[in-house]
Amino acid sequence: MRLVKKLIFVVLAFLALFIGLMLVINNTDQVAINLVFLQLPEFSLGTWLVATFVAGALIGGALSTMIIVMLKTRLGSARRKIARLVHKKS
């Protein structure tokens, strides 16, 4: 089962790389992004699309990790509280 998961992960990673490469190759128009308070340099549209996708994935992963850590901390606290209550009743 572990081998199947690794194989699926590798296939999806190569698929994502291929799609990203195709985006960069087929979208060569130069675009400068204006964020009202910041002017980003000119790059191809495909590069901006891939960069935005990667940035979103990294931010989403970081936020998910923070939430998981917070929930695990709360779970540990609840388990300790339950253990104390069970120990008191004994």
mmCIF file of C-alpha atoms in Angstrom:
data_model
loop_
_atom_site.group_PDB
_atom_site.id
_atom_site.type_symbol
_atom_site.label_atom_id
_atom_site.label_comp_id
_atom_site.label_asym_id
_atom_site.label_seq_id
_atom_site.Cartn_x
_atom_site.Cartn_y
_atom_site.Cartn_z
ATOM 1 C CA MET A 1 0.000 0.000 0.000
ATOM 2 C CA ARG A 2 2.858 2.360 0.833
ATOM 3 C CA LEU A 3 4.374 1.738 -2.594
ATOM 4 C CA VAL A 4 1.067 2.593 -4.281
ATOM 5 C CA LYS A 5 0.837 5.877 -2.332
ATOM 6 C CA LYS A 6 4.399 6.812 -3.299
ATOM 7 C CA LEU A 7 3.726 5.941 -6.915
ATOM 8 C CA ILE A 8 0.553 8.051 -6.980
ATOM 9 C CA PHE A 9 2.441 10.948 -5.342
ATOM 10 C CA VAL A 10 5.258 10.749 -7.897
ATOM 11 C CA VAL A 11 2.819 10.585 -10.827
ATOM 12 C CA LEU A 12 0.854 13.587 -9.508
ATOM 13 C CA ALA A 13 4.081 15.539 -8.890
ATOM 14 C CA PHE A 14 5.249 14.907 -12.466
ATOM 15 C CA LEU A 15 1.797 15.821 -13.756
ATOM 16 C CA ALA A 16 1.890 19.110 -11.840
ATOM 17 C CA LEU A 17 5.397 19.848 -13.162
ATOM 18 C CA PHE A 18 4.275 19.055 -16.707
ATOM 19 C CA ILE A 19 1.210 21.303 -16.440
ATOM 20 C CA GLY A 20 3.338 24.098 -14.973
ATOM 21 C CA LEU A 21 5.870 23.742 -17.765
ATOM 22 C CA MET A 22 3.102 23.821 -20.374
ATOM 23 C CA LEU A 23 1.655 26.970 -18.762
ATOM 24 C CA VAL A 24 5.032 28.710 -18.927
ATOM 25 C CA ILE A 25 5.717 27.595 -22.505
ATOM 26 C CA ASN A 26 2.266 28.465 -23.911
ATOM 27 C CA ASN A 27 1.719 31.771 -22.075
ATOM 28 C CA THR A 28 4.705 33.872 -23.062
ATOM 29 C CA ASP A 29 3.023 37.300 -23.055
ATOM 30 C CA GLN A 30 4.922 39.669 -20.781
ATOM 31 C CA VAL A 31 2.809 41.010 -17.908
ATOM 32 C CA ALA A 32 3.638 43.431 -15.086
ATOM 33 C CA ILE A 33 1.497 43.000 -11.972
ATOM 34 C CA ASN A 34 0.335 46.169 -10.217
ATOM 35 C CA LEU A 35 -0.690 45.549 -6.586
ATOM 36 C CA VAL A 36 -1.705 49.207 -6.051
ATOM 37 C CA PHE A 37 1.064 49.755 -3.487
ATOM 38 C CA LEU A 38 3.685 47.634 -5.268
ATOM 39 C CA GLN A 39 4.634 47.230 -8.920
ATOM 40 C CA LEU A 40 6.000 43.755 -9.641
ATOM 41 C CA PRO A 41 8.411 43.237 -12.539
ATOM 42 C CA GLU A 42 7.457 41.949 -15.980
ATOM 43 C CA PHE A 43 7.465 38.194 -16.400
ATOM 44 C CA SER A 44 5.586 35.868 -18.699
ATOM 45 C CA LEU A 45 1.968 35.193 -17.820
ATOM 46 C CA GLY A 46 2.746 31.502 -17.367
ATOM 47 C CA THR A 47 5.473 32.312 -14.827
ATOM 48 C CA TRP A 48 3.068 34.488 -12.842
ATOM 49 C CA LEU A 49 0.426 31.747 -12.902
ATOM 50 C CA VAL A 50 2.842 29.092 -11.656
ATOM 51 C CA ALA A 51 4.307 31.446 -9.028
ATOM 52 C CA THR A 52 0.816 32.280 -7.758
ATOM 53 C CA PHE A 53 -0.124 28.602 -7.559
ATOM 54 C CA VAL A 54 3.076 27.724 -5.662
ATOM 55 C CA ALA A 55 2.655 30.669 -3.278
ATOM 56 C CA GLY A 56 -0.945 29.644 -2.576
ATOM 57 C CA ALA A 57 0.066 26.041 -1.953
ATOM 58 C CA LEU A 58 2.835 27.100 0.450
ATOM 59 C CA ILE A 59 0.590 29.513 2.350
ATOM 60 C CA GLY A 60 -2.202 26.920 2.523
ATOM 61 C CA GLY A 61 0.225 24.276 3.771
ATOM 62 C CA ALA A 62 1.631 26.603 6.423
ATOM 63 C CA LEU A 63 -1.835 27.587 7.655
ATOM 64 C CA SER A 64 -2.982 23.960 7.709
ATOM 65 C CA THR A 65 0.103 22.964 9.694
ATOM 66 C CA MET A 66 -0.551 25.726 12.224
ATOM 67 C CA ILE A 67 -4.173 24.624 12.656
ATOM 68 C CA ILE A 68 -3.162 20.967 13.039
ATOM 69 C CA VAL A 69 -0.583 21.849 15.706
ATOM 70 C CA MET A 70 -3.154 23.946 17.555
ATOM 71 C CA LEU A 71 -5.744 21.154 17.451
ATOM 72 C CA LYS A 72 -3.207 18.535 18.602
ATOM 73 C CA THR A 73 -2.302 20.789 21.520
ATOM 74 C CA ARG A 74 -5.970 21.120 22.491
ATOM 75 C CA LEU A 75 -6.430 17.355 22.148
ATOM 76 C CA GLY A 76 -3.452 16.688 24.414
ATOM 77 C CA SER A 77 -4.801 19.129 26.972
ATOM 78 C CA ALA A 78 -8.234 17.484 26.876
ATOM 79 C CA ARG A 79 -6.694 14.022 27.259
ATOM 80 C CA ARG A 80 -4.677 15.163 30.304
ATOM 81 C CA LYS A 81 -7.819 16.682 31.825
ATOM 82 C CA ILE A 82 -9.754 13.444 31.268
ATOM 83 C CA ALA A 83 -6.909 11.413 32.780
ATOM 84 C CA ARG A 84 -6.914 13.668 35.880
ATOM 85 C CA LEU A 85 -10.695 13.352 36.248
ATOM 86 C CA VAL A 86 -10.604 9.564 35.866
ATOM 87 C CA HIS A 87 -7.735 9.335 38.356
ATOM 88 C CA LYS A 88 -9.664 11.458 40.925
ATOM 89 C CA LYS A 89 -12.756 9.209 40.737
ATOM 90 C CA SER A 90 -10.723 6.041 41.319
#
